[in-house]
């Protein structure tokens, strides 16, 4: 054990991993960052989460909370502090098959959730990647493959079990601790440690999946038409698109998902997308929902995905933004963009009902650059895109700071989030990096290469809509 750390209490024996331990190499890093924490605590149950918080506070070291380790800022690890890693809390239980109520522990991965619920014909719309953790996604929002049909992941959360900074376990729902329940749905990172979520899953076995590659017109019309169609399409349709350079051209790799059990209902909904640009590839299949977030996505996180990412929400993606976005793919920063549909059921929810207030926008645009490009290149690419952005989503921001906070939690939402973070965590144990300067990123030398998710799909497996390179 590291000399700097006191012996763990009996309740945590064997659950602290320090640099001499063979498990340390696997646990030190996240998907985006290589780090060197003093130790990683691996609680197996709620009582151990309480013990872990108490122990970590006694050490007076910075604390990072980790569920799946996919946070873009890398804040789920740290240098010299303690990480509370929830990966051993990963149970998925169906509480009531008829109503679809399920209990999901924070350390589960969305691939596990999809697989566990499939035998019941239930789904929770989460994200596009199976290795993402439940805890980070379901405290921020959750823009999933069925988002326009069923809303954000947080919109289906019915209760949460949270361990606060003082070690108190609280069950919050609409009637009990409603302020905490409000906070955890959109601004949960910073409130405490959510150990489990009760979520109302939806009945759905199969989905229609259309995979298209189109050449995007440099004047931006292809991107604009994608967004315009998605803004008013039937809400059975949700879609993602990766926009990236291929030589001097810009391609859009589109995955369109239709909440329908028969291909007859899928084709007419997808049809308009086939005409937005020169069609290079196309296939439509009826697939079991877990195919979209498969176990094949599961892998250890070793800092393999360096990159700088920001995002903006748009009610209408206008000509200027669409053109700027398309041009930035072939510009000096070789930015990669991901378009994600929101709207539909997301906008049925009152803007004040949760800490995710963006309930009138239709398109989420995520911009990324990859090493050797960094923040300056992303800022240059993003400037032209963002002029009409109206808000941002916490989970696609790799540089959390107060300016990002103001875009993510504007106006009264922001004031309430600050007030409640202070109420539930008065000593700032889980203080959000959104309130402070940008964290220093430890890193390995920059690597170059094209994003794998931007390559044309060759197999029957749907490509992920996320714009990040995958290195496993
Ligand atoms: C490849 C990839 C694909 C993605 N696709 C999508 C997508 O389709 N849709 C979407 O909405 N998002 C997507 N995201 C973003 C994702 O929602 C966030 O990165 C999310 O924070 C990841 O959750 P995690 O538990 O894996 O992350 P972690 O790195 O473990 O956690 C991220 C942060 O969340 C907080 N946190 C984690 N667990 C808890 C907890 N139990 N209680 C309180 N706070 C906690 C901590 O502050 C932590 O620093 C994607 C990210 C990646 C890298």
Short mmCIF file of C-alpha atoms and ligand atoms in Angstrom, two decimals:
data_model
loop_
_atom_site.label_atom_id
_atom_site.label_comp_id
_atom_site.label_asym_id
_atom_site.label_seq_id
_atom_site.Cartn_x
_atom_site.Cartn_y
_atom_site.Cartn_z
CA UNK A 1 0.00 0.00 0.00
CA UNK A 2 1.14 3.54 -0.79
CA UNK A 3 2.83 5.21 2.19
CA UNK A 4 0.54 8.22 1.77
CA UNK A 5 -2.63 6.24 2.43
CA UNK A 6 -3.87 4.97 5.79
CA UNK A 7 -5.01 1.35 6.09
CA UNK A 8 -8.58 0.89 4.85
CA UNK A 9 -11.24 0.00 7.43
CA UNK A 10 -12.33 -3.64 7.68
CA UNK A 11 -15.41 -3.00 5.56
CA UNK A 12 -13.16 -2.19 2.59
CA UNK A 13 -10.48 -4.86 3.02
CA UNK A 14 -9.26 -5.94 -0.40
CA UNK A 15 -11.14 -3.15 -2.16
CA UNK A 16 -8.33 -0.60 -2.41
CA UNK A 17 -6.02 -0.87 -5.39
CA UNK A 18 -2.74 1.05 -5.16
CA UNK A 19 0.18 1.39 -7.61
CA UNK A 20 1.89 -1.85 -6.54
CA UNK A 21 -1.24 -3.92 -7.26
CA UNK A 22 -1.49 -5.82 -10.56
CA UNK A 23 -5.02 -4.43 -11.04
CA UNK A 24 -3.75 -0.85 -10.96
CA UNK A 25 -2.75 -0.69 -14.65
CA UNK A 26 -6.31 -1.53 -15.69
CA UNK A 27 -7.97 0.85 -13.24
CA UNK A 28 -5.85 3.99 -13.28
CA UNK A 29 -7.14 5.37 -16.57
CA UNK A 30 -10.37 6.27 -18.28
CA UNK A 31 -11.29 6.04 -21.95
CA UNK A 32 -9.85 9.49 -22.64
CA UNK A 33 -7.12 10.00 -20.05
CA UNK A 34 -4.18 8.20 -18.52
CA UNK A 35 -3.84 9.18 -14.87
CA UNK A 36 -2.00 8.23 -11.70
CA UNK A 37 -4.33 8.20 -8.71
CA UNK A 38 -2.97 7.29 -5.28
CA UNK A 39 -5.60 4.56 -5.10
CA UNK A 40 -8.80 3.19 -6.52
CA UNK A 41 -11.58 2.04 -4.19
CA UNK A 42 -13.82 -0.69 -5.55
CA UNK A 43 -16.99 -0.84 -3.42
CA UNK A 44 -19.18 -3.91 -4.00
CA UNK A 45 -22.34 -2.60 -2.36
CA UNK A 46 -23.93 0.57 -1.01
CA UNK A 47 -22.48 0.13 2.49
CA UNK A 48 -19.02 -0.01 0.94
CA UNK A 49 -19.74 3.16 -1.05
CA UNK A 50 -20.53 4.89 2.25
CA UNK A 51 -17.31 3.48 3.76
CA UNK A 52 -15.33 4.53 0.67
CA UNK A 53 -16.53 8.13 0.88
CA UNK A 54 -15.72 8.30 4.59
CA UNK A 55 -12.27 6.79 4.09
CA UNK A 56 -11.49 9.02 1.10
CA UNK A 57 -12.54 12.14 2.98
CA UNK A 58 -10.35 11.20 5.94
CA UNK A 59 -7.36 11.02 3.60
CA UNK A 60 -8.04 14.64 2.56
CA UNK A 61 -7.32 13.78 -1.05
CA UNK A 62 -9.27 14.78 -4.18
CA UNK A 63 -12.03 12.28 -4.96
CA UNK A 64 -13.07 11.17 -8.45
CA UNK A 65 -16.26 9.18 -9.08
CA UNK A 66 -16.28 6.61 -11.87
CA UNK A 67 -18.98 4.39 -13.29
CA UNK A 68 -17.99 3.40 -16.84
CA UNK A 69 -14.97 5.68 -17.29
CA UNK A 70 -16.23 7.20 -20.55
CA UNK A 71 -16.50 10.80 -19.36
CA UNK A 72 -14.89 13.00 -22.00
CA UNK A 73 -13.10 15.31 -19.57
CA UNK A 74 -11.33 12.44 -17.84
CA UNK A 75 -12.63 13.65 -14.46
CA UNK A 76 -13.37 10.08 -13.39
CA UNK A 77 -9.69 9.63 -12.63
CA UNK A 78 -7.15 11.98 -11.12
CA UNK A 79 -3.50 12.34 -10.24
CA UNK A 80 -2.61 11.71 -6.62
CA UNK A 81 -6.19 11.44 -5.37
CA UNK A 82 -8.64 8.61 -4.80
CA UNK A 83 -11.05 7.16 -7.32
CA UNK A 84 -14.31 5.58 -6.20
CA UNK A 85 -14.91 3.12 -9.02
CA UNK A 86 -18.41 1.61 -9.10
CA UNK A 87 -17.74 -1.10 -11.67
CA UNK A 88 -18.52 -3.84 -9.12
CA UNK A 89 -21.98 -2.36 -8.57
CA UNK A 90 -23.46 -3.49 -11.86
CA UNK A 91 -26.66 -5.43 -11.20
CA UNK A 92 -29.64 -5.04 -13.51
CA UNK A 93 -32.97 -6.22 -12.06
CA UNK A 94 -36.48 -6.18 -13.46
CA UNK A 95 -38.62 -4.99 -10.53
CA UNK A 96 -41.98 -5.13 -12.28
CA UNK A 97 -42.26 -6.72 -15.68
CA UNK A 98 -45.72 -5.27 -16.38
CA UNK A 99 -44.83 -1.62 -15.80
CA UNK A 100 -41.27 -2.09 -17.08
CA UNK A 101 -39.72 -0.79 -13.85
CA UNK A 102 -36.08 -1.84 -13.61
CA UNK A 103 -33.31 -1.15 -11.10
CA UNK A 104 -29.91 -0.57 -12.60
CA UNK A 105 -26.74 -0.08 -10.61
CA UNK A 106 -24.46 2.76 -11.64
CA UNK A 107 -21.45 0.65 -12.59
CA UNK A 108 -23.30 -1.40 -15.20
CA UNK A 109 -22.49 -0.75 -18.86
CA UNK A 110 -25.33 -0.03 -21.27
CA UNK A 111 -24.45 -3.20 -23.22
CA UNK A 112 -25.19 -5.19 -20.04
CA UNK A 113 -28.45 -3.31 -19.50
CA UNK A 114 -29.65 -3.96 -23.07
CA UNK A 115 -28.72 -7.64 -22.86
CA UNK A 116 -30.35 -8.15 -19.47
CA UNK A 117 -33.63 -6.52 -20.52
CA UNK A 118 -33.92 -8.15 -23.96
CA UNK A 119 -35.50 -11.41 -22.67
CA UNK A 120 -38.32 -9.29 -21.20
CA UNK A 121 -38.84 -7.35 -24.45
CA UNK A 122 -37.81 -4.15 -22.64
CA UNK A 123 -35.40 -1.39 -23.62
CA UNK A 124 -33.96 1.73 -22.05
CA UNK A 125 -32.83 4.30 -24.60
CA UNK A 126 -29.31 5.17 -23.41
CA UNK A 127 -26.57 6.08 -25.86
CA UNK A 128 -24.84 4.70 -28.92
CA UNK A 129 -22.04 2.78 -27.25
CA UNK A 130 -22.27 -0.31 -25.06
CA UNK A 131 -19.18 0.35 -22.96
CA UNK A 132 -20.48 3.67 -21.60
CA UNK A 133 -21.40 3.46 -17.93
CA UNK A 134 -24.87 3.90 -16.48
CA UNK A 135 -23.77 6.40 -13.79
CA UNK A 136 -22.25 9.14 -15.93
CA UNK A 137 -24.81 8.96 -18.73
CA UNK A 138 -27.91 8.73 -16.55
CA UNK A 139 -26.89 11.67 -14.35
CA UNK A 140 -26.28 13.94 -17.37
CA UNK A 141 -29.04 13.20 -19.89
CA UNK A 142 -28.77 10.22 -22.23
CA UNK A 143 -29.24 10.91 -25.94
CA UNK A 144 -29.91 7.41 -27.20
CA UNK A 145 -30.96 5.55 -30.32
CA UNK A 146 -34.62 5.87 -29.34
CA UNK A 147 -34.43 9.39 -27.94
CA UNK A 148 -37.19 10.95 -30.05
CA UNK A 149 -39.55 8.08 -29.24
CA UNK A 150 -38.88 7.63 -25.52
CA UNK A 151 -37.04 10.79 -24.41
CA UNK A 152 -33.69 11.15 -22.70
CA UNK A 153 -32.59 8.39 -20.34
CA UNK A 154 -33.20 10.75 -17.39
CA UNK A 155 -36.80 11.25 -18.54
CA UNK A 156 -37.56 7.61 -17.67
CA UNK A 157 -35.79 7.65 -14.29
CA UNK A 158 -38.38 7.22 -11.52
CA UNK A 159 -36.11 7.09 -8.43
CA UNK A 160 -32.44 7.24 -7.48
CA UNK A 161 -30.40 5.95 -4.56
CA UNK A 162 -27.70 8.48 -3.72
CA UNK A 163 -24.92 8.49 -1.15
CA UNK A 164 -24.24 12.10 -0.20
CA UNK A 165 -20.86 13.54 0.74
CA UNK A 166 -21.56 13.07 4.46
CA UNK A 167 -22.23 9.36 3.91
CA UNK A 168 -26.03 9.60 4.14
CA UNK A 169 -27.95 7.27 1.81
CA UNK A 170 -30.99 8.98 0.31
CA UNK A 171 -33.70 7.53 -1.93
CA UNK A 172 -35.06 10.39 -4.02
CA UNK A 173 -38.13 10.39 -6.26
CA UNK A 174 -40.91 12.79 -7.21
CA UNK A 175 -42.34 12.73 -3.65
CA UNK A 176 -39.28 12.20 -1.47
CA UNK A 177 -36.36 14.61 -1.68
CA UNK A 178 -37.77 16.11 -4.92
CA UNK A 179 -34.99 18.72 -5.11
CA UNK A 180 -32.31 16.03 -5.13
CA UNK A 181 -34.35 14.07 -7.67
CA UNK A 182 -34.53 17.19 -9.88
CA UNK A 183 -30.76 17.77 -9.56
CA UNK A 184 -29.67 14.22 -10.28
CA UNK A 185 -31.53 14.22 -13.62
CA UNK A 186 -29.14 16.44 -15.58
CA UNK A 187 -26.62 17.66 -12.99
CA UNK A 188 -26.05 14.52 -10.93
CA UNK A 189 -22.25 14.69 -11.21
CA UNK A 190 -21.55 16.97 -8.28
CA UNK A 191 -24.53 15.98 -6.14
CA UNK A 192 -23.22 12.80 -4.53
CA UNK A 193 -22.68 9.22 -5.70
CA UNK A 194 -25.72 7.68 -7.34
CA UNK A 195 -25.52 3.97 -6.64
CA UNK A 196 -28.69 2.90 -8.47
CA UNK A 197 -31.45 4.20 -10.72
CA UNK A 198 -35.01 2.95 -11.03
CA UNK A 199 -35.96 3.41 -14.66
CA UNK A 200 -39.22 2.79 -16.48
CA UNK A 201 -38.12 0.75 -19.48
CA UNK A 202 -40.24 0.60 -22.62
CA UNK A 203 -41.61 -2.40 -24.47
CA UNK A 204 -39.63 -2.84 -27.66
CA UNK A 205 -37.86 -5.89 -29.05
CA UNK A 206 -36.65 -4.96 -32.50
CA UNK A 207 -35.80 -1.73 -34.23
CA UNK A 208 -35.43 -0.78 -37.87
CA UNK A 209 -31.88 0.33 -38.56
CA UNK A 210 -30.89 2.11 -41.77
CA UNK A 211 -27.20 2.67 -42.36
CA UNK A 212 -26.28 5.11 -45.05
CA UNK A 213 -23.17 6.82 -46.30
CA UNK A 214 -23.80 9.97 -48.32
CA UNK A 215 -21.47 12.55 -49.78
CA UNK A 216 -22.20 15.90 -48.15
CA UNK A 217 -22.42 18.94 -50.42
CA UNK A 218 -19.75 21.53 -49.45
CA UNK A 219 -22.35 24.31 -49.30
CA UNK A 220 -23.88 22.58 -46.26
CA UNK A 221 -27.21 21.62 -47.80
CA UNK A 222 -26.85 17.90 -47.00
CA UNK A 223 -26.25 18.58 -43.31
CA UNK A 224 -29.04 21.16 -43.23
CA UNK A 225 -31.51 18.80 -44.89
CA UNK A 226 -30.63 16.01 -42.47
CA UNK A 227 -31.40 18.30 -39.53
CA UNK A 228 -34.53 19.78 -41.14
CA UNK A 229 -35.99 16.34 -41.81
CA UNK A 230 -35.20 15.03 -38.34
CA UNK A 231 -36.75 18.12 -36.73
CA UNK A 232 -40.19 17.24 -38.07
CA UNK A 233 -39.96 13.50 -38.79
CA UNK A 234 -42.29 11.02 -37.06
CA UNK A 235 -40.99 10.48 -33.55
CA UNK A 236 -40.45 6.78 -34.21
CA UNK A 237 -37.29 7.98 -35.97
CA UNK A 238 -34.08 8.91 -34.12
CA UNK A 239 -30.79 9.29 -35.93
CA UNK A 240 -27.12 10.03 -35.62
CA UNK A 241 -24.65 11.06 -38.30
CA UNK A 242 -20.88 11.32 -38.29
CA UNK A 243 -19.64 14.02 -40.66
CA UNK A 244 -15.99 13.62 -41.62
CA UNK A 245 -13.47 14.21 -44.36
CA UNK A 246 -12.56 11.57 -46.88
CA UNK A 247 -9.80 13.10 -48.95
CA UNK A 248 -11.21 16.42 -50.12
CA UNK A 249 -14.82 15.29 -49.83
CA UNK A 250 -17.04 15.25 -46.78
CA UNK A 251 -19.00 12.12 -46.02
CA UNK A 252 -21.92 11.60 -43.70
CA UNK A 253 -22.25 8.21 -42.13
CA UNK A 254 -25.85 8.04 -40.94
CA UNK A 255 -27.50 5.57 -38.61
CA UNK A 256 -31.26 5.99 -38.50
CA UNK A 257 -33.20 3.95 -35.97
CA UNK A 258 -36.95 3.44 -36.15
CA UNK A 259 -38.95 2.17 -33.18
CA UNK A 260 -40.96 -0.29 -35.24
CA UNK A 261 -41.27 -4.05 -35.33
CA UNK A 262 -41.66 -4.40 -39.10
CA UNK A 263 -39.57 -3.22 -42.04
CA UNK A 264 -42.76 -2.12 -43.80
CA UNK A 265 -43.08 0.70 -41.25
CA UNK A 266 -39.38 1.51 -41.28
CA UNK A 267 -38.79 2.21 -44.97
CA UNK A 268 -41.13 5.18 -45.52
CA UNK A 269 -39.77 6.93 -42.43
CA UNK A 270 -36.18 6.57 -43.57
CA UNK A 271 -36.82 7.21 -47.28
CA UNK A 272 -36.33 11.04 -47.25
CA UNK A 273 -32.79 10.60 -45.88
CA UNK A 274 -31.78 8.69 -49.00
CA UNK A 275 -32.19 11.86 -51.06
CA UNK A 276 -30.20 14.39 -49.01
CA UNK A 277 -26.88 13.78 -50.78
CA UNK A 278 -25.13 11.45 -53.20
CA UNK A 279 -25.88 8.02 -51.77
CA UNK A 280 -22.78 5.82 -51.57
CA UNK A 281 -24.02 2.99 -49.37
CA UNK A 282 -27.32 1.95 -47.90
CA UNK A 283 -28.84 -0.96 -46.06
CA UNK A 284 -31.86 -1.30 -43.84
CA UNK A 285 -32.38 -4.15 -41.41
CA UNK A 286 -34.69 -5.13 -38.61
CA UNK A 287 -32.42 -5.85 -35.63
CA UNK A 288 -32.80 -6.77 -31.99
CA UNK A 289 -32.21 -3.61 -29.93
CA UNK A 290 -29.03 -4.94 -28.18
CA UNK A 291 -27.36 -5.07 -31.60
CA UNK A 292 -27.04 -1.27 -31.29
CA UNK A 293 -25.11 -1.42 -28.00
CA UNK A 294 -23.58 -4.89 -28.19
CA UNK A 295 -21.27 -6.71 -25.81
CA UNK A 296 -18.66 -6.36 -28.56
CA UNK A 297 -18.30 -2.74 -27.40
CA UNK A 298 -17.02 -3.83 -23.97
CA UNK A 299 -13.32 -3.24 -23.39
CA UNK A 300 -10.90 -1.95 -20.76
CA UNK A 301 -10.27 1.79 -20.71
CA UNK A 302 -6.61 2.67 -21.07
CA UNK A 303 -6.70 6.28 -22.21
CA UNK A 304 -7.07 5.11 -25.80
CA UNK A 305 -9.33 7.92 -27.00
CA UNK A 306 -7.56 11.27 -26.85
CA UNK A 307 -9.47 14.16 -28.27
CA UNK A 308 -11.07 17.52 -27.58
CA UNK A 309 -14.83 17.78 -27.83
CA UNK A 310 -17.52 20.39 -27.46
CA UNK A 311 -21.18 20.58 -28.45
CA UNK A 312 -24.19 22.78 -28.99
CA UNK A 313 -27.94 22.32 -29.25
CA UNK A 314 -29.90 23.88 -32.10
CA UNK A 315 -33.57 24.51 -32.64
CA UNK A 316 -32.91 24.95 -36.35
CA UNK A 317 -29.56 24.26 -38.00
CA UNK A 318 -29.34 27.13 -40.47
CA UNK A 319 -27.42 27.47 -43.74
CA UNK A 320 -24.43 29.22 -42.17
CA UNK A 321 -23.90 26.66 -39.40
CA UNK A 322 -24.39 23.72 -41.75
CA UNK A 323 -21.90 25.18 -44.23
CA UNK A 324 -19.34 26.00 -41.52
CA UNK A 325 -19.67 22.51 -40.11
CA UNK A 326 -19.20 20.81 -43.48
CA UNK A 327 -16.20 22.98 -44.37
CA UNK A 328 -14.53 22.46 -41.00
CA UNK A 329 -14.23 18.72 -41.74
CA UNK A 330 -11.79 19.39 -44.57
CA UNK A 331 -10.20 22.46 -42.92
CA UNK A 332 -6.84 22.47 -41.14
CA UNK A 333 -8.19 20.94 -37.91
CA UNK A 334 -9.93 18.06 -39.76
CA UNK A 335 -12.76 18.35 -37.26
CA UNK A 336 -15.20 15.46 -37.00
CA UNK A 337 -18.82 16.21 -36.17
CA UNK A 338 -21.56 14.10 -34.83
CA UNK A 339 -25.17 15.12 -35.40
CA UNK A 340 -27.75 13.63 -33.07
CA UNK A 341 -31.46 14.09 -33.24
CA UNK A 342 -33.21 15.27 -30.09
CA UNK A 343 -36.72 16.80 -30.02
CA UNK A 344 -39.70 14.44 -30.17
CA UNK A 345 -40.41 13.02 -26.72
CA UNK A 346 -37.51 15.03 -25.23
CA UNK A 347 -39.52 18.18 -25.84
CA UNK A 348 -42.67 16.82 -24.16
CA UNK A 349 -40.97 17.41 -20.80
CA UNK A 350 -41.29 20.80 -19.11
CA UNK A 351 -38.02 22.80 -19.24
CA UNK A 352 -38.08 23.19 -15.44
CA UNK A 353 -38.86 19.56 -14.61
CA UNK A 354 -35.24 18.37 -14.51
CA UNK A 355 -31.75 19.89 -14.47
CA UNK A 356 -31.60 19.29 -18.25
CA UNK A 357 -33.55 22.37 -19.41
CA UNK A 358 -33.16 22.11 -23.21
CA UNK A 359 -36.67 21.13 -24.24
CA UNK A 360 -37.25 22.94 -27.53
CA UNK A 361 -34.12 22.13 -29.53
CA UNK A 362 -34.04 19.54 -32.31
CA UNK A 363 -30.39 18.88 -33.10
CA UNK A 364 -27.34 18.18 -30.98
CA UNK A 365 -24.06 18.91 -32.77
CA UNK A 366 -20.88 17.48 -31.24
CA UNK A 367 -17.52 18.63 -32.60
CA UNK A 368 -14.22 16.88 -31.97
CA UNK A 369 -10.61 17.12 -33.03
CA UNK A 370 -7.98 14.50 -32.43
CA UNK A 371 -4.25 14.68 -31.74
CA UNK A 372 -2.11 16.32 -32.91
CA UNK A 373 -4.95 18.85 -33.11
CA UNK A 374 -6.16 20.30 -29.83
CA UNK A 375 -8.34 22.97 -28.28
CA UNK A 376 -7.26 25.83 -30.56
CA UNK A 377 -8.16 23.84 -33.68
CA UNK A 378 -11.51 22.87 -32.21
CA UNK A 379 -12.28 26.48 -31.27
CA UNK A 380 -11.44 27.62 -34.79
CA UNK A 381 -13.67 24.94 -36.33
CA UNK A 382 -16.48 25.49 -33.85
CA UNK A 383 -16.72 29.29 -34.11
CA UNK A 384 -18.68 29.29 -37.34
CA UNK A 385 -20.90 26.40 -36.31
CA UNK A 386 -21.93 27.71 -32.93
CA UNK A 387 -23.29 31.19 -33.70
CA UNK A 388 -26.90 30.01 -33.41
CA UNK A 389 -26.36 27.33 -30.76
CA UNK A 390 -28.90 27.49 -27.98
CA UNK A 391 -27.53 25.55 -25.04
CA UNK A 392 -25.24 22.56 -24.62
CA UNK A 393 -25.24 19.05 -23.16
CA UNK A 394 -22.93 18.31 -20.22
CA UNK A 395 -21.88 14.85 -21.39
CA UNK A 396 -20.22 15.89 -24.66
CA UNK A 397 -17.91 18.55 -23.25
CA UNK A 398 -14.27 17.63 -22.71
CA UNK A 399 -13.30 21.05 -21.30
CA UNK A 400 -15.59 21.73 -18.37
CA UNK A 401 -15.30 25.27 -17.03
CA UNK A 402 -17.63 28.09 -15.93
CA UNK A 403 -18.27 29.18 -19.54
CA UNK A 404 -19.42 25.65 -20.37
CA UNK A 405 -21.56 25.63 -17.20
CA UNK A 406 -23.41 28.75 -18.46
CA UNK A 407 -24.25 27.06 -21.79
CA UNK A 408 -25.25 23.76 -20.17
CA UNK A 409 -27.25 25.18 -17.26
CA UNK A 410 -28.46 28.59 -18.40
CA UNK A 411 -30.37 31.12 -16.33
CA UNK A 412 -32.53 29.92 -13.46
CA UNK A 413 -31.48 26.29 -14.03
CA UNK A 414 -27.87 27.26 -13.37
CA UNK A 415 -28.71 29.17 -10.21
CA UNK A 416 -30.71 26.19 -8.90
CA UNK A 417 -27.97 23.70 -9.80
CA UNK A 418 -25.34 25.77 -7.92
CA UNK A 419 -27.62 26.17 -4.93
CA UNK A 420 -28.40 22.46 -4.72
CA UNK A 421 -24.81 21.28 -5.29
CA UNK A 422 -23.90 23.48 -2.32
CA UNK A 423 -26.82 22.15 -0.24
CA UNK A 424 -26.05 18.46 -0.81
CA UNK A 425 -22.26 18.80 -0.85
CA UNK A 426 -21.40 21.83 1.30
CA UNK A 427 -17.69 20.96 1.52
CA UNK A 428 -17.29 20.51 -2.24
CA UNK A 429 -16.20 16.87 -1.97
CA UNK A 430 -17.65 16.12 -5.44
CA UNK A 431 -17.16 19.66 -6.73
CA UNK A 432 -17.85 19.74 -10.45
CA UNK A 433 -14.99 20.82 -12.74
CA UNK A 434 -17.63 23.02 -14.41
CA UNK A 435 -17.21 25.40 -11.48
CA UNK A 436 -13.45 25.62 -11.67
CA UNK A 437 -10.70 26.11 -14.22
CA UNK A 438 -10.06 23.42 -16.77
CA UNK A 439 -8.34 20.38 -15.24
CA UNK A 440 -4.83 19.59 -16.42
CA UNK A 441 -4.86 16.57 -18.71
CA UNK A 442 -2.08 14.07 -18.23
CA UNK A 443 -1.34 12.49 -21.52
CA UNK A 444 0.70 10.26 -23.72
CA UNK A 445 2.25 11.56 -26.91
CA UNK A 446 -0.28 12.55 -29.52
CA UNK A 447 -1.23 10.01 -32.13
CA UNK A 448 -2.66 10.69 -35.53
CA UNK A 449 -5.11 8.82 -37.73
CA UNK A 450 -8.67 8.93 -38.89
CA UNK A 451 -11.64 8.21 -36.67
CA UNK A 452 -12.67 4.63 -37.11
CA UNK A 453 -16.29 5.50 -36.63
CA UNK A 454 -16.00 7.63 -39.76
CA UNK A 455 -15.14 4.72 -41.98
CA UNK A 456 -17.83 3.14 -44.10
CA UNK A 457 -19.45 0.16 -42.40
CA UNK A 458 -18.77 -3.10 -44.16
CA UNK A 459 -20.54 -5.55 -41.88
CA UNK A 460 -24.12 -5.97 -40.73
CA UNK A 461 -23.19 -4.43 -37.38
CA UNK A 462 -24.50 -0.87 -37.07
CA UNK A 463 -21.69 1.61 -36.75
CA UNK A 464 -21.71 3.80 -33.68
CA UNK A 465 -22.66 7.40 -34.29
CA UNK A 466 -20.02 8.69 -31.91
CA UNK A 467 -17.19 10.59 -33.49
CA UNK A 468 -14.36 9.25 -31.43
CA UNK A 469 -11.64 7.00 -32.61
CA UNK A 470 -11.68 3.62 -31.01
CA UNK A 471 -8.47 2.00 -29.89
CA UNK A 472 -8.85 -1.18 -27.94
C1 LIG B 1 -17.55 6.45 -26.98
C2 LIG B 1 -18.57 7.34 -26.33
C3 LIG B 1 -19.87 7.31 -26.79
C4 LIG B 1 -20.84 8.12 -26.17
N1 LIG B 1 -22.13 8.09 -26.64
C5 LIG B 1 -23.08 8.82 -26.00
C6 LIG B 1 -24.41 8.80 -26.46
O1 LIG B 1 -24.75 8.17 -27.44
N2 LIG B 1 -25.33 9.53 -25.78
C7 LIG B 1 -25.00 10.26 -24.69
O2 LIG B 1 -25.90 10.87 -24.10
N3 LIG B 1 -23.74 10.32 -24.24
C8 LIG B 1 -22.77 9.62 -24.89
N4 LIG B 1 -21.48 9.71 -24.47
C9 LIG B 1 -21.15 10.61 -23.38
C10 LIG B 1 -21.43 9.93 -22.05
O3 LIG B 1 -22.78 10.10 -21.69
C11 LIG B 1 -20.59 10.57 -20.96
O4 LIG B 1 -19.24 10.49 -21.33
C12 LIG B 1 -20.81 9.91 -19.60
O5 LIG B 1 -20.34 10.75 -18.57
C13 LIG B 1 -20.12 8.57 -19.49
O6 LIG B 1 -20.55 7.90 -18.35
P1 LIG B 1 -19.54 6.91 -17.61
O7 LIG B 1 -20.20 6.43 -16.39
O8 LIG B 1 -19.02 5.90 -18.58
O9 LIG B 1 -18.36 7.92 -17.31
P2 LIG B 1 -17.39 8.17 -16.07
O10 LIG B 1 -16.14 8.66 -16.69
O11 LIG B 1 -17.31 7.02 -15.17
O12 LIG B 1 -18.12 9.35 -15.33
C14 LIG B 1 -18.19 10.62 -15.90
C15 LIG B 1 -18.49 11.62 -14.78
O13 LIG B 1 -19.81 11.39 -14.32
C16 LIG B 1 -19.87 11.48 -12.92
N5 LIG B 1 -20.37 10.21 -12.40
C17 LIG B 1 -20.08 8.97 -12.88
N6 LIG B 1 -20.75 8.06 -12.19
C18 LIG B 1 -21.47 8.73 -11.25
C19 LIG B 1 -22.37 8.31 -10.25
N7 LIG B 1 -22.66 7.03 -10.09
N8 LIG B 1 -22.92 9.26 -9.44
C20 LIG B 1 -22.64 10.57 -9.62
N9 LIG B 1 -21.80 11.02 -10.57
C21 LIG B 1 -21.23 10.09 -11.38
C22 LIG B 1 -18.50 11.80 -12.41
O14 LIG B 1 -18.38 13.19 -12.20
C23 LIG B 1 -17.59 11.42 -13.55
O15 LIG B 1 -16.45 12.19 -13.64
C24 LIG B 1 -20.49 8.94 -25.09
C25 LIG B 1 -19.16 8.98 -24.64
C26 LIG B 1 -18.21 8.19 -25.26
C27 LIG B 1 -16.80 8.27 -24.80
#
